[in-house]
Structures are given as C-alpha cells and as structure tokens.
C-alpha cells in the first residue's frame, strides 16, 4: 500500500505528546495573518491557546482582540479565541451513542447530558478537512521495514 510522507513542522510539545501517546494526531497549519510561524498545531482548545501565546496573544480572557486567522477579522474576547479558531479548522464533535455531530465540545456535552440514551456516550473528534495526520516515528519505522 503506497503512502505519502509530507513533512510538517510542529512545536516540541506536540511532538512529545505524539511520541508519548504512540497514536496519530491531526494537525493544522497556522493561518494567523501578520505573524506566519510555519508551525502546525493540534486541533484542541488547549493546543490552540498555547499556540496563540507563542504568537504573543496574552492577557486577561476578557480582553477584546481581533481574529486574523485566514483573514477573519472578527472581534471577540481573548478567552473565546481558541474555541473560535476551532471553527476555522472545521473540527466537530460526534456523540459515540447516536452519532449526532456538533460544532463545539460544549454543545455536544449539553446534548449528551440532555439525551437519556446518550448519558454514557463519549465525545469523538471529527477532524477538519485541512488537517494532516502525523504519526509517531515508531509507525514510520514499522512501515519502512514492512515495505
């Protein structure tokens, strides 16, 4: 089975999580305008928040800032920025019990809490269309050996 190896650059924390977990991750290219960094980031609120801090976007969560992801220019509170960027990435969440898909984790959690058949469900990530899957080095080594 042929596969393409396309190099992507990720921050050291993402690389460490990838290698420690032994599981693939989906990453997205940074599209903050005015400060291109060339790094890819994970599609989680914590990873996006850490990435924004690397770009110097700091201060209180109540501070008003402008999103420049892909030319968005929407004004919002800094505390909402990471969640907002996840919408740019196209990341969604799926209920493991019934398959309903919501655009944000908090909305899916509300669905799970309000739907009796879904009370024991988990939230599964649905990657956005521009995501790239990266795999641990142990996977790459195994693929090269078996090829």
mmCIF file of N, CA and C in Angstrom:
data_model
loop_
_atom_site.group_PDB
_atom_site.id
_atom_site.type_symbol
_atom_site.label_atom_id
_atom_site.label_comp_id
_atom_site.label_asym_id
_atom_site.label_seq_id
_atom_site.Cartn_x
_atom_site.Cartn_y
_atom_site.Cartn_z
ATOM 1 N N UNK A 1 0.840 -1.166 0.000
ATOM 2 C CA UNK A 1 0.000 0.000 0.000
ATOM 3 C C UNK A 1 0.891 1.237 0.000
ATOM 4 N N UNK A 2 0.784 2.097 -1.006
ATOM 5 C CA UNK A 2 1.626 3.291 -1.063
ATOM 6 C C UNK A 2 1.150 4.339 -0.059
ATOM 7 N N UNK A 3 2.094 5.118 0.430
ATOM 8 C CA UNK A 3 1.752 6.214 1.320
ATOM 9 C C UNK A 3 2.672 7.376 1.016
ATOM 10 N N UNK A 4 2.182 8.567 1.278
ATOM 11 C CA UNK A 4 2.969 9.777 1.059
ATOM 12 C C UNK A 4 3.493 10.270 2.385
ATOM 13 N N UNK A 5 4.746 10.646 2.409
ATOM 14 C CA UNK A 5 5.315 11.285 3.581
ATOM 15 C C UNK A 5 5.515 12.750 3.223
ATOM 16 N N UNK A 6 4.739 13.592 3.887
ATOM 17 C CA UNK A 6 4.813 15.030 3.659
ATOM 18 C C UNK A 6 5.298 15.656 4.955
ATOM 19 N N UNK A 7 6.452 16.294 4.921
ATOM 20 C CA UNK A 7 6.979 16.854 6.173
ATOM 21 C C UNK A 7 6.132 18.033 6.659
ATOM 22 N N UNK A 8 5.852 18.047 7.948
ATOM 23 C CA UNK A 8 5.192 19.170 8.596
ATOM 24 C C UNK A 8 6.020 19.540 9.818
ATOM 25 N N UNK A 9 5.969 20.789 10.214
ATOM 26 C CA UNK A 9 6.710 21.257 11.372
ATOM 27 C C UNK A 9 5.733 21.502 12.510
ATOM 28 N N UNK A 10 5.986 20.852 13.640
ATOM 29 C CA UNK A 10 5.144 21.022 14.818
ATOM 30 C C UNK A 10 5.998 21.512 15.973
ATOM 31 N N UNK A 11 5.339 22.094 16.969
ATOM 32 C CA UNK A 11 6.076 22.578 18.130
ATOM 33 C C UNK A 11 6.556 21.387 18.965
ATOM 34 N N UNK A 12 7.580 21.575 19.802
ATOM 35 C CA UNK A 12 8.141 20.464 20.582
ATOM 36 C C UNK A 12 7.132 19.772 21.495
ATOM 37 N N UNK A 13 6.181 20.518 22.075
ATOM 38 C CA UNK A 13 5.192 19.903 22.965
ATOM 39 C C UNK A 13 4.292 18.932 22.209
ATOM 40 N N UNK A 14 3.902 19.289 20.991
ATOM 41 C CA UNK A 14 3.070 18.407 20.175
ATOM 42 C C UNK A 14 3.849 17.151 19.805
ATOM 43 N N UNK A 15 5.098 17.326 19.436
ATOM 44 C CA UNK A 15 5.943 16.188 19.086
ATOM 45 C C UNK A 15 6.107 15.245 20.276
ATOM 46 N N UNK A 16 6.302 15.798 21.461
ATOM 47 C CA UNK A 16 6.443 14.979 22.666
ATOM 48 C C UNK A 16 5.157 14.202 22.944
ATOM 49 N N UNK A 17 3.983 14.879 22.856
ATOM 50 C CA UNK A 17 2.704 14.187 23.059
ATOM 51 C C UNK A 17 2.505 13.075 22.039
ATOM 52 N N UNK A 18 2.885 13.328 20.794
ATOM 53 C CA UNK A 18 2.763 12.333 19.734
ATOM 54 C C UNK A 18 3.580 11.091 20.059
ATOM 55 N N UNK A 19 4.831 11.285 20.430
ATOM 56 C CA UNK A 19 5.711 10.145 20.698
ATOM 57 C C UNK A 19 5.317 9.409 21.978
ATOM 58 N N UNK A 20 4.888 10.154 23.006
ATOM 59 C CA UNK A 20 4.497 9.510 24.265
ATOM 60 C C UNK A 20 3.204 8.718 24.127
ATOM 61 N N UNK A 21 2.261 9.228 23.343
ATOM 62 C CA UNK A 21 0.983 8.538 23.190
ATOM 63 C C UNK A 21 1.084 7.332 22.263
ATOM 64 N N UNK A 22 1.989 7.410 21.298
ATOM 65 C CA UNK A 22 2.105 6.338 20.318
ATOM 66 C C UNK A 22 0.947 6.297 19.339
ATOM 67 N N UNK A 23 0.104 7.333 19.352
ATOM 68 C CA UNK A 23 -1.076 7.391 18.497
ATOM 69 C C UNK A 23 -0.961 8.562 17.525
ATOM 70 N N UNK A 24 -1.583 8.446 16.354
ATOM 71 C CA UNK A 24 -1.533 9.555 15.400
ATOM 72 C C UNK A 24 -2.275 10.785 15.924
ATOM 73 N N UNK A 25 -1.881 11.943 15.440
ATOM 74 C CA UNK A 25 -2.539 13.209 15.756
ATOM 75 C C UNK A 25 -2.902 13.903 14.452
ATOM 76 N N UNK A 26 -3.942 14.716 14.503
ATOM 77 C CA UNK A 26 -4.306 15.545 13.359
ATOM 78 C C UNK A 26 -3.843 16.961 13.688
ATOM 79 N N UNK A 27 -3.082 17.558 12.773
ATOM 80 C CA UNK A 27 -2.563 18.909 12.974
ATOM 81 C C UNK A 27 -3.004 19.805 11.816
ATOM 82 N N UNK A 28 -2.965 21.099 12.072
ATOM 83 C CA UNK A 28 -3.442 22.092 11.115
ATOM 84 C C UNK A 28 -2.390 23.193 10.985
ATOM 85 N N UNK A 29 -2.197 23.679 9.785
ATOM 86 C CA UNK A 29 -1.222 24.733 9.554
ATOM 87 C C UNK A 29 -1.716 26.053 10.134
ATOM 88 N N UNK A 30 -0.816 26.768 10.812
ATOM 89 C CA UNK A 30 -1.156 28.070 11.383
ATOM 90 C C UNK A 30 -1.484 29.041 10.255
ATOM 91 N N UNK A 31 -2.621 29.720 10.394
ATOM 92 C CA UNK A 31 -3.033 30.698 9.392
ATOM 93 C C UNK A 31 -3.261 32.079 10.000
ATOM 94 N N UNK A 32 -2.573 32.367 11.109
ATOM 95 C CA UNK A 32 -2.669 33.709 11.682
ATOM 96 C C UNK A 32 -1.965 34.678 10.751
ATOM 97 N N UNK A 33 -2.666 35.693 10.307
ATOM 98 C CA UNK A 33 -2.097 36.669 9.382
ATOM 99 C C UNK A 33 -1.224 37.650 10.141
ATOM 100 N N UNK A 34 -0.185 38.134 9.476
ATOM 101 C CA UNK A 34 0.694 39.128 10.062
ATOM 102 C C UNK A 34 1.806 38.532 10.892
ATOM 103 N N UNK A 35 1.700 37.255 11.224
ATOM 104 C CA UNK A 35 2.732 36.616 12.040
ATOM 105 C C UNK A 35 2.875 35.148 11.659
ATOM 106 N N UNK A 36 3.164 34.861 10.389
ATOM 107 C CA UNK A 36 3.256 33.455 9.998
ATOM 108 C C UNK A 36 4.407 32.766 10.723
ATOM 109 N N UNK A 37 4.115 31.617 11.290
ATOM 110 C CA UNK A 37 5.152 30.928 12.064
ATOM 111 C C UNK A 37 5.615 29.640 11.383
ATOM 112 N N UNK A 38 4.832 29.115 10.443
ATOM 113 C CA UNK A 38 5.224 27.897 9.751
ATOM 114 C C UNK A 38 4.989 26.627 10.533
ATOM 115 N N UNK A 39 4.376 26.731 11.733
ATOM 116 C CA UNK A 39 4.131 25.543 12.544
ATOM 117 C C UNK A 39 2.727 25.009 12.328
ATOM 118 N N UNK A 40 2.572 23.724 12.597
ATOM 119 C CA UNK A 40 1.258 23.097 12.615
ATOM 120 C C UNK A 40 0.865 22.889 14.072
ATOM 121 N N UNK A 41 -0.429 22.981 14.361
ATOM 122 C CA UNK A 41 -0.903 22.837 15.723
ATOM 123 C C UNK A 41 -2.017 21.821 15.787
ATOM 124 N N UNK A 42 -2.175 21.234 16.967
ATOM 125 C CA UNK A 42 -3.267 20.298 17.198
ATOM 126 C C UNK A 42 -4.583 21.048 17.249
ATOM 127 N N UNK A 43 -5.660 20.381 16.921
ATOM 128 C CA UNK A 43 -6.971 20.991 16.926
ATOM 129 C C UNK A 43 -7.694 20.827 18.246
ATOM 130 N N UNK A 44 -7.054 21.239 19.328
ATOM 131 C CA UNK A 44 -7.691 21.238 20.647
ATOM 132 C C UNK A 44 -7.627 22.645 21.208
ATOM 133 N N UNK A 45 -8.558 22.973 22.110
ATOM 134 C CA UNK A 45 -8.548 24.318 22.675
ATOM 135 C C UNK A 45 -7.258 24.591 23.432
ATOM 136 N N UNK A 46 -6.742 23.598 24.152
ATOM 137 C CA UNK A 46 -5.505 23.829 24.907
ATOM 138 C C UNK A 46 -4.318 24.040 23.974
ATOM 139 N N UNK A 47 -4.236 23.275 22.890
ATOM 140 C CA UNK A 47 -3.120 23.439 21.947
ATOM 141 C C UNK A 47 -3.227 24.774 21.206
ATOM 142 N N UNK A 48 -4.440 25.169 20.827
ATOM 143 C CA UNK A 48 -4.618 26.449 20.141
ATOM 144 C C UNK A 48 -4.280 27.598 21.090
ATOM 145 N N UNK A 49 -4.709 27.503 22.351
ATOM 146 C CA UNK A 49 -4.387 28.542 23.338
ATOM 147 C C UNK A 49 -2.882 28.679 23.516
ATOM 148 N N UNK A 50 -2.183 27.555 23.621
ATOM 149 C CA UNK A 50 -0.720 27.593 23.760
ATOM 150 C C UNK A 50 -0.084 28.211 22.518
ATOM 151 N N UNK A 51 -0.610 27.880 21.357
ATOM 152 C CA UNK A 51 -0.072 28.431 20.104
ATOM 153 C C UNK A 51 -0.288 29.948 20.048
ATOM 154 N N UNK A 52 -1.456 30.405 20.468
ATOM 155 C CA UNK A 52 -1.722 31.846 20.493
ATOM 156 C C UNK A 52 -0.751 32.563 21.428
ATOM 157 N N UNK A 53 -0.439 31.946 22.574
ATOM 158 C CA UNK A 53 0.541 32.549 23.491
ATOM 159 C C UNK A 53 1.906 32.676 22.824
ATOM 160 N N UNK A 54 2.283 31.668 22.017
ATOM 161 C CA UNK A 54 3.560 31.747 21.294
ATOM 162 C C UNK A 54 3.576 32.926 20.318
ATOM 163 N N UNK A 55 2.405 33.320 19.856
ATOM 164 C CA UNK A 55 2.286 34.470 18.964
ATOM 165 C C UNK A 55 2.162 35.783 19.737
ATOM 166 N N UNK A 56 2.257 35.714 21.060
ATOM 167 C CA UNK A 56 2.184 36.919 21.877
ATOM 168 C C UNK A 56 0.771 37.358 22.202
ATOM 169 N N UNK A 57 -0.209 36.508 21.949
ATOM 170 C CA UNK A 57 -1.598 36.834 22.268
ATOM 171 C C UNK A 57 -1.838 36.389 23.707
ATOM 172 N N UNK A 58 -1.647 37.340 24.627
ATOM 173 C CA UNK A 58 -1.748 37.063 26.053
ATOM 174 C C UNK A 58 -2.636 38.112 26.702
ATOM 175 N N UNK A 59 -2.789 38.014 27.999
ATOM 176 C CA UNK A 59 -3.595 38.978 28.742
ATOM 177 C C UNK A 59 -4.841 38.334 29.285
ATOM 178 N N UNK A 60 -5.690 39.145 29.896
ATOM 179 C CA UNK A 60 -6.905 38.591 30.503
ATOM 180 C C UNK A 60 -7.876 38.050 29.453
ATOM 181 N N UNK A 61 -8.626 37.040 29.850
ATOM 182 C CA UNK A 61 -9.598 36.433 28.932
ATOM 183 C C UNK A 61 -10.661 37.425 28.482
ATOM 184 N N UNK A 62 -10.878 38.475 29.262
ATOM 185 C CA UNK A 62 -11.906 39.461 28.920
ATOM 186 C C UNK A 62 -11.413 40.504 27.911
ATOM 187 N N UNK A 63 -10.101 40.500 27.609
ATOM 188 C CA UNK A 63 -9.555 41.475 26.654
ATOM 189 C C UNK A 63 -10.184 41.269 25.277
ATOM 190 N N UNK A 64 -10.475 42.353 24.597
ATOM 191 C CA UNK A 64 -11.072 42.293 23.252
ATOM 192 C C UNK A 64 -9.936 42.259 22.227
ATOM 193 N N UNK A 65 -9.971 41.252 21.365
ATOM 194 C CA UNK A 65 -8.954 41.108 20.328
ATOM 195 C C UNK A 65 -9.627 40.800 18.992
ATOM 196 N N UNK A 66 -8.844 40.873 17.938
ATOM 197 C CA UNK A 66 -9.347 40.596 16.595
ATOM 198 C C UNK A 66 -8.730 39.307 16.084
ATOM 199 N N UNK A 67 -9.556 38.422 15.592
ATOM 200 C CA UNK A 67 -9.068 37.187 14.975
ATOM 201 C C UNK A 67 -8.510 37.525 13.597
ATOM 202 N N UNK A 68 -7.313 37.041 13.317
ATOM 203 C CA UNK A 68 -6.741 37.241 11.985
ATOM 204 C C UNK A 68 -6.505 35.899 11.289
ATOM 205 N N UNK A 69 -7.151 34.855 11.766
ATOM 206 C CA UNK A 69 -6.978 33.525 11.171
ATOM 207 C C UNK A 69 -7.568 33.524 9.766
ATOM 208 N N UNK A 70 -6.738 33.337 8.774
ATOM 209 C CA UNK A 70 -7.204 33.270 7.396
ATOM 210 C C UNK A 70 -7.918 34.526 6.936
ATOM 211 N N UNK A 71 -7.644 35.662 7.567
ATOM 212 C CA UNK A 71 -8.274 36.910 7.180
ATOM 213 C C UNK A 71 -9.653 37.117 7.772
ATOM 214 N N UNK A 72 -9.945 36.515 8.911
ATOM 215 C CA UNK A 72 -11.279 36.580 9.523
ATOM 216 C C UNK A 72 -11.636 37.994 10.001
ATOM 217 N N UNK A 73 -10.835 38.575 10.838
ATOM 218 C CA UNK A 73 -11.027 39.915 11.410
ATOM 219 C C UNK A 73 -12.273 40.075 12.270
ATOM 220 N N UNK A 74 -12.756 39.007 12.867
ATOM 221 C CA UNK A 74 -13.867 39.099 13.804
ATOM 222 C C UNK A 74 -13.323 39.555 15.156
ATOM 223 N N UNK A 75 -14.060 40.425 15.840
ATOM 224 C CA UNK A 75 -13.669 40.911 17.160
ATOM 225 C C UNK A 75 -14.360 40.061 18.214
ATOM 226 N N UNK A 76 -13.579 39.564 19.196
ATOM 227 C CA UNK A 76 -14.129 38.731 20.248
ATOM 228 C C UNK A 76 -13.237 38.801 21.477
ATOM 229 N N UNK A 77 -13.683 38.196 22.566
ATOM 230 C CA UNK A 77 -12.879 38.157 23.788
ATOM 231 C C UNK A 77 -11.746 37.142 23.613
ATOM 232 N N UNK A 78 -10.598 37.459 24.210
ATOM 233 C CA UNK A 78 -9.445 36.571 24.105
ATOM 234 C C UNK A 78 -9.780 35.168 24.620
ATOM 235 N N UNK A 79 -10.602 35.090 25.658
ATOM 236 C CA UNK A 79 -10.978 33.796 26.220
ATOM 237 C C UNK A 79 -11.785 32.922 25.270
ATOM 238 N N UNK A 80 -12.348 33.508 24.222
ATOM 239 C CA UNK A 80 -13.134 32.757 23.238
ATOM 240 C C UNK A 80 -12.347 32.440 21.968
ATOM 241 N N UNK A 81 -11.141 32.987 21.864
ATOM 242 C CA UNK A 81 -10.372 32.892 20.624
ATOM 243 C C UNK A 81 -10.035 31.442 20.239
ATOM 244 N N UNK A 82 -9.569 30.628 21.174
ATOM 245 C CA UNK A 82 -9.189 29.253 20.831
ATOM 246 C C UNK A 82 -10.382 28.475 20.302
ATOM 247 N N UNK A 83 -11.511 28.603 20.978
ATOM 248 C CA UNK A 83 -12.729 27.906 20.535
ATOM 249 C C UNK A 83 -13.162 28.416 19.163
ATOM 250 N N UNK A 84 -13.022 29.721 18.934
ATOM 251 C CA UNK A 84 -13.359 30.324 17.641
ATOM 252 C C UNK A 84 -12.468 29.758 16.530
ATOM 253 N N UNK A 85 -11.181 29.631 16.802
ATOM 254 C CA UNK A 85 -10.254 29.111 15.787
ATOM 255 C C UNK A 85 -10.599 27.669 15.431
ATOM 256 N N UNK A 86 -11.090 26.890 16.390
ATOM 257 C CA UNK A 86 -11.504 25.514 16.075
ATOM 258 C C UNK A 86 -12.590 25.501 15.008
ATOM 259 N N UNK A 87 -13.433 26.536 14.969
ATOM 260 C CA UNK A 87 -14.446 26.591 13.908
ATOM 261 C C UNK A 87 -13.793 26.852 12.556
ATOM 262 N N UNK A 88 -12.723 27.648 12.527
ATOM 263 C CA UNK A 88 -11.987 27.856 11.274
ATOM 264 C C UNK A 88 -11.372 26.539 10.790
ATOM 265 N N UNK A 89 -10.935 25.717 11.735
ATOM 266 C CA UNK A 89 -10.304 24.439 11.379
ATOM 267 C C UNK A 89 -11.330 23.405 10.910
ATOM 268 N N UNK A 90 -12.599 23.652 11.188
ATOM 269 C CA UNK A 90 -13.651 22.724 10.766
ATOM 270 C C UNK A 90 -13.790 21.512 11.656
ATOM 271 N N UNK A 91 -13.231 21.580 12.854
ATOM 272 C CA UNK A 91 -13.293 20.455 13.788
ATOM 273 C C UNK A 91 -14.683 20.379 14.392
ATOM 274 N N UNK A 92 -15.202 19.163 14.462
ATOM 275 C CA UNK A 92 -16.523 18.938 15.043
ATOM 276 C C UNK A 92 -16.411 17.800 16.051
ATOM 277 N N UNK A 93 -17.492 17.560 16.784
ATOM 278 C CA UNK A 93 -17.537 16.502 17.788
ATOM 279 C C UNK A 93 -18.727 15.587 17.499
ATOM 280 N N UNK A 94 -18.526 14.267 17.649
ATOM 281 C CA UNK A 94 -19.593 13.291 17.373
ATOM 282 C C UNK A 94 -19.915 12.505 18.650
ATOM 283 N N UNK A 95 -21.203 12.324 18.888
ATOM 284 C CA UNK A 95 -21.681 11.522 20.020
ATOM 285 C C UNK A 95 -21.451 10.044 19.696
ATOM 286 N N UNK A 96 -20.786 9.335 20.613
ATOM 287 C CA UNK A 96 -20.486 7.920 20.356
ATOM 288 C C UNK A 96 -21.737 7.041 20.421
ATOM 289 N N UNK A 97 -22.808 7.515 21.034
ATOM 290 C CA UNK A 97 -24.018 6.699 21.166
ATOM 291 C C UNK A 97 -24.946 6.832 19.964
ATOM 292 N N UNK A 98 -25.229 8.060 19.533
ATOM 293 C CA UNK A 98 -26.235 8.239 18.476
ATOM 294 C C UNK A 98 -25.659 8.813 17.180
ATOM 295 N N UNK A 99 -24.419 9.276 17.217
ATOM 296 C CA UNK A 99 -23.787 9.782 16.003
ATOM 297 C C UNK A 99 -24.053 11.237 15.683
ATOM 298 N N UNK A 100 -24.825 11.941 16.528
ATOM 299 C CA UNK A 100 -25.079 13.352 16.256
ATOM 300 C C UNK A 100 -23.747 14.114 16.272
ATOM 301 N N UNK A 101 -23.633 15.094 15.381
ATOM 302 C CA UNK A 101 -22.405 15.884 15.265
ATOM 303 C C UNK A 101 -22.707 17.333 15.645
ATOM 304 N N UNK A 102 -21.866 17.889 16.501
ATOM 305 C CA UNK A 102 -21.984 19.289 16.915
ATOM 306 C C UNK A 102 -20.664 19.995 16.603
ATOM 307 N N UNK A 103 -20.747 21.311 16.448
ATOM 308 C CA UNK A 103 -19.555 22.065 16.060
ATOM 309 C C UNK A 103 -18.633 22.374 17.226
ATOM 310 N N UNK A 104 -19.131 22.217 18.475
ATOM 311 C CA UNK A 104 -18.281 22.504 19.628
ATOM 312 C C UNK A 104 -18.485 21.441 20.701
ATOM 313 N N UNK A 105 -17.427 21.229 21.492
ATOM 314 C CA UNK A 105 -17.466 20.229 22.554
ATOM 315 C C UNK A 105 -18.543 20.554 23.585
ATOM 316 N N UNK A 106 -18.692 21.838 23.957
ATOM 317 C CA UNK A 106 -19.685 22.204 24.964
ATOM 318 C C UNK A 106 -21.107 21.924 24.476
ATOM 319 N N UNK A 107 -21.354 22.095 23.187
ATOM 320 C CA UNK A 107 -22.684 21.798 22.636
ATOM 321 C C UNK A 107 -22.957 20.296 22.635
ATOM 322 N N UNK A 108 -21.932 19.504 22.330
ATOM 323 C CA UNK A 108 -22.123 18.051 22.363
ATOM 324 C C UNK A 108 -22.316 17.575 23.798
ATOM 325 N N UNK A 109 -21.584 18.159 24.736
ATOM 326 C CA UNK A 109 -21.744 17.789 26.148
ATOM 327 C C UNK A 109 -23.183 18.077 26.599
ATOM 328 N N UNK A 110 -23.757 19.208 26.171
ATOM 329 C CA UNK A 110 -25.145 19.535 26.507
ATOM 330 C C UNK A 110 -26.097 18.489 25.909
ATOM 331 N N UNK A 111 -25.822 18.051 24.673
ATOM 332 C CA UNK A 111 -26.634 17.006 24.036
ATOM 333 C C UNK A 111 -26.563 15.714 24.854
ATOM 334 N N UNK A 112 -25.361 15.313 25.231
ATOM 335 C CA UNK A 112 -25.171 14.066 25.981
ATOM 336 C C UNK A 112 -25.898 14.138 27.324
ATOM 337 N N UNK A 113 -25.830 15.281 27.986
ATOM 338 C CA UNK A 113 -26.489 15.436 29.294
ATOM 339 C C UNK A 113 -28.006 15.461 29.186
ATOM 340 N N UNK A 114 -28.542 15.934 28.053
ATOM 341 C CA UNK A 114 -29.995 16.070 27.924
ATOM 342 C C UNK A 114 -30.659 14.891 27.230
ATOM 343 N N UNK A 115 -29.904 14.005 26.623
ATOM 344 C CA UNK A 115 -30.471 12.876 25.889
ATOM 345 C C UNK A 115 -30.258 11.584 26.685
ATOM 346 N N UNK A 116 -31.349 11.008 27.170
ATOM 347 C CA UNK A 116 -31.274 9.813 28.013
ATOM 348 C C UNK A 116 -30.444 8.684 27.393
ATOM 349 N N UNK A 117 -30.644 8.322 26.112
ATOM 350 C CA UNK A 117 -29.864 7.208 25.553
ATOM 351 C C UNK A 117 -28.367 7.525 25.423
ATOM 352 N N UNK A 118 -28.010 8.788 25.539
ATOM 353 C CA UNK A 118 -26.617 9.189 25.312
ATOM 354 C C UNK A 118 -25.858 9.517 26.594
ATOM 355 N N UNK A 119 -26.457 9.306 27.754
ATOM 356 C CA UNK A 119 -25.825 9.714 29.016
ATOM 357 C C UNK A 119 -24.434 9.127 29.230
ATOM 358 N N UNK A 120 -24.154 7.960 28.707
ATOM 359 C CA UNK A 120 -22.843 7.348 28.907
ATOM 360 C C UNK A 120 -21.964 7.436 27.662
ATOM 361 N N UNK A 121 -22.366 8.277 26.736
ATOM 362 C CA UNK A 121 -21.610 8.442 25.491
ATOM 363 C C UNK A 121 -20.335 9.237 25.731
ATOM 364 N N UNK A 122 -19.440 9.143 24.790
ATOM 365 C CA UNK A 122 -18.225 9.958 24.801
ATOM 366 C C UNK A 122 -18.234 10.855 23.573
ATOM 367 N N UNK A 123 -17.419 11.884 23.637
ATOM 368 C CA UNK A 123 -17.290 12.819 22.515
ATOM 369 C C UNK A 123 -16.096 12.397 21.673
ATOM 370 N N UNK A 124 -16.335 12.135 20.409
ATOM 371 C CA UNK A 124 -15.265 11.754 19.488
ATOM 372 C C UNK A 124 -14.990 12.901 18.520
ATOM 373 N N UNK A 125 -13.717 13.193 18.321
ATOM 374 C CA UNK A 125 -13.331 14.256 17.385
ATOM 375 C C UNK A 125 -13.655 13.865 15.949
ATOM 376 N N UNK A 126 -14.105 14.847 15.187
ATOM 377 C CA UNK A 126 -14.267 14.713 13.744
ATOM 378 C C UNK A 126 -13.302 15.744 13.151
ATOM 379 N N UNK A 127 -12.173 15.298 12.608
ATOM 380 C CA UNK A 127 -11.167 16.254 12.118
ATOM 381 C C UNK A 127 -11.699 17.151 11.009
ATOM 382 N N UNK A 128 -11.136 18.350 10.934
ATOM 383 C CA UNK A 128 -11.481 19.283 9.881
ATOM 384 C C UNK A 128 -10.860 18.867 8.559
ATOM 385 N N UNK A 129 -11.347 19.413 7.459
ATOM 386 C CA UNK A 129 -10.917 18.980 6.128
ATOM 387 C C UNK A 129 -9.458 19.322 5.793
ATOM 388 N N UNK A 130 -8.875 20.311 6.452
ATOM 389 C CA UNK A 130 -7.500 20.710 6.140
ATOM 390 C C UNK A 130 -6.467 20.065 7.051
ATOM 391 N N UNK A 131 -6.893 19.152 7.901
ATOM 392 C CA UNK A 131 -5.979 18.515 8.843
ATOM 393 C C UNK A 131 -5.027 17.543 8.162
ATOM 394 N N UNK A 132 -3.856 17.423 8.739
ATOM 395 C CA UNK A 132 -2.858 16.447 8.291
ATOM 396 C C UNK A 132 -2.608 15.476 9.434
ATOM 397 N N UNK A 133 -2.600 14.196 9.138
ATOM 398 C CA UNK A 133 -2.344 13.185 10.160
ATOM 399 C C UNK A 133 -0.839 13.007 10.288
ATOM 400 N N UNK A 134 -0.366 13.108 11.523
ATOM 401 C CA UNK A 134 1.047 12.802 11.778
ATOM 402 C C UNK A 134 1.095 11.563 12.657
ATOM 403 N N UNK A 135 2.122 10.760 12.463
ATOM 404 C CA UNK A 135 2.239 9.508 13.201
ATOM 405 C C UNK A 135 3.569 9.465 13.940
ATOM 406 N N UNK A 136 3.628 8.686 15.019
ATOM 407 C CA UNK A 136 4.881 8.558 15.769
ATOM 408 C C UNK A 136 5.983 7.956 14.901
ATOM 409 N N UNK A 137 7.213 8.233 15.259
ATOM 410 C CA UNK A 137 8.341 7.705 14.484
ATOM 411 C C UNK A 137 8.346 6.180 14.471
ATOM 412 N N UNK A 138 7.822 5.553 15.524
ATOM 413 C CA UNK A 138 7.779 4.091 15.553
ATOM 414 C C UNK A 138 6.892 3.542 14.451
ATOM 415 N N UNK A 139 5.829 4.252 14.089
ATOM 416 C CA UNK A 139 4.959 3.824 12.993
ATOM 417 C C UNK A 139 5.688 3.923 11.665
ATOM 418 N N UNK A 140 6.402 5.021 11.472
ATOM 419 C CA UNK A 140 7.131 5.231 10.213
ATOM 420 C C UNK A 140 8.190 4.143 10.058
ATOM 421 N N UNK A 141 8.900 3.842 11.144
ATOM 422 C CA UNK A 141 9.921 2.798 11.081
ATOM 423 C C UNK A 141 9.301 1.458 10.721
ATOM 424 N N UNK A 142 8.146 1.137 11.319
ATOM 425 C CA UNK A 142 7.474 -0.117 11.023
ATOM 426 C C UNK A 142 7.006 -0.183 9.573
ATOM 427 N N UNK A 143 6.524 0.938 9.028
ATOM 428 C CA UNK A 143 6.100 0.964 7.632
ATOM 429 C C UNK A 143 7.264 0.767 6.701
ATOM 430 N N UNK A 144 8.403 1.361 7.030
ATOM 431 C CA UNK A 144 9.598 1.219 6.169
ATOM 432 C C UNK A 144 10.128 -0.191 6.182
ATOM 433 N N UNK A 145 10.060 -0.852 7.319
ATOM 434 C CA UNK A 145 10.554 -2.227 7.438
ATOM 435 C C UNK A 145 9.660 -3.177 6.651
ATOM 436 N N UNK A 146 8.332 -2.965 6.715
ATOM 437 C CA UNK A 146 7.404 -3.887 6.054
ATOM 438 C C UNK A 146 7.272 -3.621 4.563
ATOM 439 N N UNK A 147 7.747 -2.489 4.095
ATOM 440 C CA UNK A 147 7.592 -2.138 2.681
ATOM 441 C C UNK A 147 8.581 -2.855 1.801
#
